[in-house]
Amino acid sequence: ADKTLTVTGVVDRITVNDVHDIYYIILASAEKKEQWNVRCVFDRKYGAQLNRLAAGQTVTVQGKYNGYRVNILMKDCVLVS
């Protein structure tokens, strides 16, 4: 656990909720072949940056692996590109 990963994927969903302090994006595989999506959780300070993203955009995110449930989970994420 807590292994740092860098992943590139297509933004499937963006959630920015200042009231509940929730900031994450869901990345999907560009080829749509992978069954796992990646949920990337960010700190509040990245909220404005996340709001500038658009669904369908390809991004690279770095963060710490945090297990999996429905999606692969990453925490403490930052946008690389």
Tab-separated table of C-alpha atoms in Angstrom:
chain	number	residue	atom	x	y	z
A	1	ALA	CA	0.000	0.000	0.000
A	2	ASP	CA	0.958	3.645	-0.437
A	3	LYS	CA	2.984	2.833	-3.542
A	4	THR	CA	3.201	5.905	-5.805
A	5	LEU	CA	1.711	5.338	-9.259
A	6	THR	CA	1.528	7.443	-12.410
A	7	VAL	CA	-1.465	6.676	-14.615
A	8	THR	CA	-2.766	8.117	-17.876
A	9	GLY	CA	-6.410	7.813	-18.831
A	10	VAL	CA	-9.487	9.510	-20.187
A	11	VAL	CA	-11.506	11.638	-17.753
A	12	ASP	CA	-14.846	9.886	-17.304
A	13	ARG	CA	-16.214	11.955	-14.408
A	14	ILE	CA	-15.169	14.975	-12.334
A	15	THR	CA	-16.499	15.576	-8.813
A	16	VAL	CA	-15.736	18.844	-7.019
A	17	ASN	CA	-17.808	19.428	-3.885
A	18	ASP	CA	-16.478	22.232	-1.681
A	19	VAL	CA	-19.212	21.794	0.936
A	20	HIS	CA	-18.338	18.160	1.640
A	21	ASP	CA	-14.609	18.503	0.841
A	22	ILE	CA	-14.767	15.896	-1.961
A	23	TYR	CA	-12.412	16.216	-4.939
A	24	TYR	CA	-11.860	13.346	-7.352
A	25	ILE	CA	-11.868	12.282	-10.972
A	26	ILE	CA	-12.612	8.896	-12.495
A	27	LEU	CA	-10.225	7.833	-15.257
A	28	ALA	CA	-11.180	5.231	-17.856
A	29	SER	CA	-8.953	3.336	-20.272
A	30	ALA	CA	-8.482	5.083	-23.612
A	31	GLU	CA	-9.110	1.769	-25.389
A	32	LYS	CA	-12.189	0.961	-23.242
A	33	LYS	CA	-10.831	-2.600	-22.926
A	34	GLU	CA	-9.965	-2.408	-19.245
A	35	GLN	CA	-12.698	-3.315	-16.796
A	36	TRP	CA	-11.160	-1.251	-13.976
A	37	ASN	CA	-11.474	2.504	-13.778
A	38	VAL	CA	-9.238	4.578	-11.514
A	39	ARG	CA	-10.653	6.946	-8.877
A	40	CYS	CA	-8.094	9.694	-8.195
A	41	VAL	CA	-8.711	11.675	-4.998
A	42	PHE	CA	-7.215	15.173	-4.695
A	43	ASP	CA	-6.714	17.691	-1.900
A	44	ARG	CA	-9.091	20.681	-1.739
A	45	LYS	CA	-6.384	23.020	-3.114
A	46	TYR	CA	-6.711	21.304	-6.522
A	47	GLY	CA	-10.463	21.986	-6.847
A	48	ALA	CA	-10.075	24.858	-9.341
A	49	GLN	CA	-7.657	22.792	-11.426
A	50	LEU	CA	-10.136	19.894	-11.537
A	51	ASN	CA	-12.922	22.259	-12.605
A	52	ARG	CA	-10.890	23.124	-15.722
A	53	LEU	CA	-10.873	19.485	-16.858
A	54	ALA	CA	-13.455	18.105	-19.267
A	55	ALA	CA	-14.878	14.625	-19.700
A	56	GLY	CA	-13.122	12.895	-22.585
A	57	GLN	CA	-9.836	14.701	-21.946
A	58	THR	CA	-6.702	12.558	-21.548
A	59	VAL	CA	-4.702	13.337	-18.400
A	60	THR	CA	-1.800	11.886	-16.438
A	61	VAL	CA	-2.155	11.695	-12.661
A	62	GLN	CA	0.324	10.738	-9.966
A	63	GLY	CA	-0.843	9.489	-6.596
A	64	LYS	CA	-0.610	6.764	-3.979
A	65	TYR	CA	-2.275	3.404	-4.554
A	66	ASN	CA	-5.024	3.010	-1.966
A	67	GLY	CA	-6.556	-0.391	-2.773
A	68	TYR	CA	-9.643	-1.093	-4.839
A	69	ARG	CA	-13.375	-1.604	-4.547
A	70	VAL	CA	-15.447	-0.889	-7.637
A	71	ASN	CA	-12.530	1.172	-8.977
A	72	ILE	CA	-8.796	1.203	-8.347
A	73	LEU	CA	-8.303	3.894	-5.677
A	74	MET	CA	-5.539	6.508	-5.590
A	75	LYS	CA	-5.114	9.206	-2.931
A	76	ASP	CA	-2.983	12.356	-2.548
A	77	CYS	CA	-3.144	12.856	-6.317
A	78	VAL	CA	-1.677	15.614	-8.474
A	79	LEU	CA	-2.169	16.306	-12.175
A	80	VAL	CA	1.050	15.701	-14.098
A	81	SER	CA	-0.332	16.686	-17.516
